[in-house]
Amino acid sequence: MDRAQKAESIETLKGVFADAGAVVVTHNLGLTVAEMEDLRIRLRKEGGAFKVVKNRLALKALEADEGSEYHPLFKGPVGIAYASDPVTAAKVTAEFAKGNDKFVVQGGFMGDKVLDAKGIETLSKLPSLDQIRATLLGLLNAPATKVAGVVQAPASQLARVFSAYAAKDAA
């Protein structure tokens, strides 16, 4: 890889780190190509991506000084999973790691906050942004449904009274 390619790769990683809600750093030594492709497909379905990165280039993209919190994450064969939603990458990688012993979640970061493996696991258990939106929408719609039911109740009761009188007169 020549200097121009390295500079381009660093700029690409800077863009990824800036746009991602959270980045999950993983060790993937011993995974087959099929397993890696399975992980990529799972992430793509959820709006994320997975990329194998060079440690030195990732650290330069993060502008991490020697001895920073980022350095322990970037040791050995490293891949990063990322998505715009902070929870997506954590959920998919945690689920994939449960089914594959060779895939290990090292940690990650959200903005400038570095997370260890337990932090990523906790993040993976949170509801996604879409789930939160759906819950909030359900809570907002519930009172409107109840109001509509209360407003319609007197009319339906009145109709039942008239129906009862009509049945009584007919008998």
Coordinates of C-alpha atoms in Angstrom, one line a residue:
M1 CA 0.0 0.0 0.0
D2 CA 1.6 3.3 -1.1
R3 CA 1.3 6.7 0.7
A4 CA -1.6 7.9 -1.5
Q5 CA -3.6 4.7 -0.7
K6 CA -2.9 5.0 3.0
A7 CA -3.9 8.7 3.0
E8 CA -7.1 7.8 1.2
S9 CA -7.8 4.9 3.6
I10 CA -7.3 7.2 6.6
E11 CA -9.7 9.8 5.2
T12 CA -12.3 7.1 4.5
L13 CA -11.9 5.8 8.1
K14 CA -12.3 9.4 9.4
G15 CA -15.6 9.7 7.6
V16 CA -16.7 6.3 8.9
F17 CA -15.9 7.2 12.5
A18 CA -17.6 10.6 12.2
D19 CA -20.8 9.3 10.6
A20 CA -21.2 6.2 12.8
G21 CA -23.3 6.2 15.9
A22 CA -21.1 3.6 17.4
V23 CA -18.1 1.6 16.2
V24 CA -17.6 -2.0 17.5
V25 CA -14.0 -3.3 17.3
T26 CA -13.7 -7.0 16.9
H27 CA -11.0 -9.7 16.6
N28 CA -11.8 -12.1 13.8
L29 CA -8.8 -14.5 13.6
G30 CA -9.8 -17.8 12.1
L31 CA -13.1 -16.9 10.5
T32 CA -13.8 -18.3 7.1
V33 CA -14.8 -16.2 4.2
A34 CA -18.3 -17.5 4.4
E35 CA -18.6 -16.6 8.0
M36 CA -17.3 -13.1 7.3
E37 CA -19.8 -12.7 4.5
D38 CA -22.6 -13.9 6.7
L39 CA -21.7 -11.1 9.2
R40 CA -21.5 -8.5 6.5
I41 CA -25.0 -9.6 5.2
R42 CA -26.5 -9.4 8.7
L43 CA -25.1 -5.9 9.2
R44 CA -26.1 -4.7 5.7
K45 CA -29.7 -5.8 6.4
E46 CA -29.7 -3.6 9.5
G47 CA -28.1 -0.6 7.8
G48 CA -24.5 -1.3 9.0
A49 CA -21.2 -2.5 7.6
F50 CA -18.1 -4.4 8.6
K51 CA -14.6 -3.7 7.5
V52 CA -11.2 -5.2 8.2
V53 CA -8.8 -2.4 9.0
K54 CA -5.1 -1.9 9.6
N55 CA -4.5 -0.9 13.2
R56 CA -2.0 1.8 12.5
L57 CA -4.3 3.5 9.9
A58 CA -7.3 3.3 12.2
L59 CA -5.4 4.9 15.1
K60 CA -4.2 7.7 12.7
A61 CA -7.7 8.2 11.6
L62 CA -8.8 8.5 15.2
E63 CA -5.8 10.8 15.9
A64 CA -5.0 8.7 18.9
D65 CA -1.8 9.5 20.8
E66 CA 0.4 6.8 22.0
G67 CA -1.0 5.2 25.1
S68 CA -4.6 6.5 24.5
E69 CA -7.7 4.5 25.4
Y70 CA -8.0 3.4 21.7
H71 CA -4.6 1.5 21.6
P72 CA -5.7 -1.6 23.5
L73 CA -8.6 -2.1 21.0
F74 CA -6.4 -2.1 17.9
K75 CA -4.1 -5.1 18.5
G76 CA -4.0 -8.1 16.3
P77 CA -6.4 -8.8 13.4
V78 CA -9.1 -6.2 13.8
G79 CA -12.4 -5.5 12.1
I80 CA -14.8 -2.7 12.7
A81 CA -18.6 -2.9 12.6
Y82 CA -20.5 0.4 12.4
A83 CA -23.9 1.8 11.6
S84 CA -25.5 5.2 11.9
D85 CA -27.8 3.9 14.7
P86 CA -25.6 3.4 17.8
V87 CA -27.3 0.1 18.8
T88 CA -27.3 -1.7 15.5
A89 CA -23.7 -2.7 15.1
A90 CA -23.5 -3.7 18.8
K91 CA -26.6 -5.9 18.5
V92 CA -25.5 -7.7 15.3
T93 CA -21.9 -8.3 16.5
A94 CA -23.0 -9.5 19.9
E95 CA -25.4 -11.9 18.4
F96 CA -22.8 -13.2 15.9
A97 CA -20.2 -13.6 18.6
K98 CA -22.6 -15.9 20.6
G99 CA -22.7 -18.3 17.7
N100 CA -19.0 -18.1 16.8
D101 CA -16.1 -18.7 19.2
K102 CA -13.5 -17.2 16.8
F103 CA -15.2 -13.9 16.7
V104 CA -14.5 -11.8 19.8
V105 CA -15.9 -8.3 20.5
Q106 CA -13.0 -6.3 22.0
G107 CA -14.9 -3.1 22.7
G108 CA -15.7 0.0 20.7
F109 CA -16.4 3.7 20.9
M110 CA -19.3 6.2 20.5
G111 CA -17.9 9.6 19.5
D112 CA -15.0 10.1 21.9
K113 CA -16.3 7.7 24.6
V114 CA -14.3 4.4 24.5
L115 CA -16.3 1.3 25.6
D116 CA -15.0 -2.1 26.7
A117 CA -16.6 -5.4 25.7
K118 CA -19.1 -5.2 28.6
G119 CA -20.1 -1.7 27.5
I120 CA -20.8 -3.0 24.0
E121 CA -22.8 -5.9 25.4
T122 CA -24.9 -3.4 27.4
L123 CA -25.3 -1.3 24.3
S124 CA -26.5 -4.3 22.4
K125 CA -29.3 -4.9 24.9
L126 CA -30.8 -1.4 24.4
P127 CA -33.7 -0.9 22.0
S128 CA -32.8 0.4 18.6
L129 CA -33.8 3.9 17.4
D130 CA -36.6 2.5 15.3
Q131 CA -38.0 0.4 18.3
I132 CA -37.9 3.5 20.4
R133 CA -39.8 5.5 17.8
A134 CA -42.4 2.8 17.4
T135 CA -42.9 2.6 21.2
L136 CA -43.2 6.4 21.4
L137 CA -45.7 6.5 18.5
G138 CA -47.8 3.8 20.2
L139 CA -47.8 5.8 23.4
L140 CA -48.9 8.9 21.5
N141 CA -51.6 7.1 19.6
A142 CA -53.1 5.3 22.6
P143 CA -54.8 8.4 24.2
A144 CA -56.2 9.4 20.8
T145 CA -57.8 6.0 20.4
K146 CA -59.2 6.2 23.9
V147 CA -60.6 9.7 23.3
A148 CA -62.3 8.4 20.0
G149 CA -63.8 5.5 22.0
V150 CA -65.2 7.8 24.7
V151 CA -66.6 10.2 22.1
Q152 CA -68.3 7.4 20.2
A153 CA -69.7 5.7 23.4
P154 CA -72.7 8.0 24.0
A155 CA -73.8 7.7 20.3
S156 CA -73.6 3.9 20.4
Q157 CA -75.5 3.8 23.8
L158 CA -78.2 6.1 22.3
A159 CA -78.5 3.8 19.4
R160 CA -79.0 0.8 21.7
V161 CA -81.7 2.6 23.7
F162 CA -83.6 3.5 20.5
S163 CA -83.2 -0.1 19.3
A164 CA -84.5 -1.4 22.6
Y165 CA -87.6 0.9 22.4
A166 CA -88.2 -0.2 18.9
A167 CA -88.1 -3.9 19.9
K168 CA -90.4 -3.2 22.9
D169 CA -93.0 -1.4 20.7
A170 CA -92.8 -4.1 18.1
A171 CA -93.6 -6.8 20.7

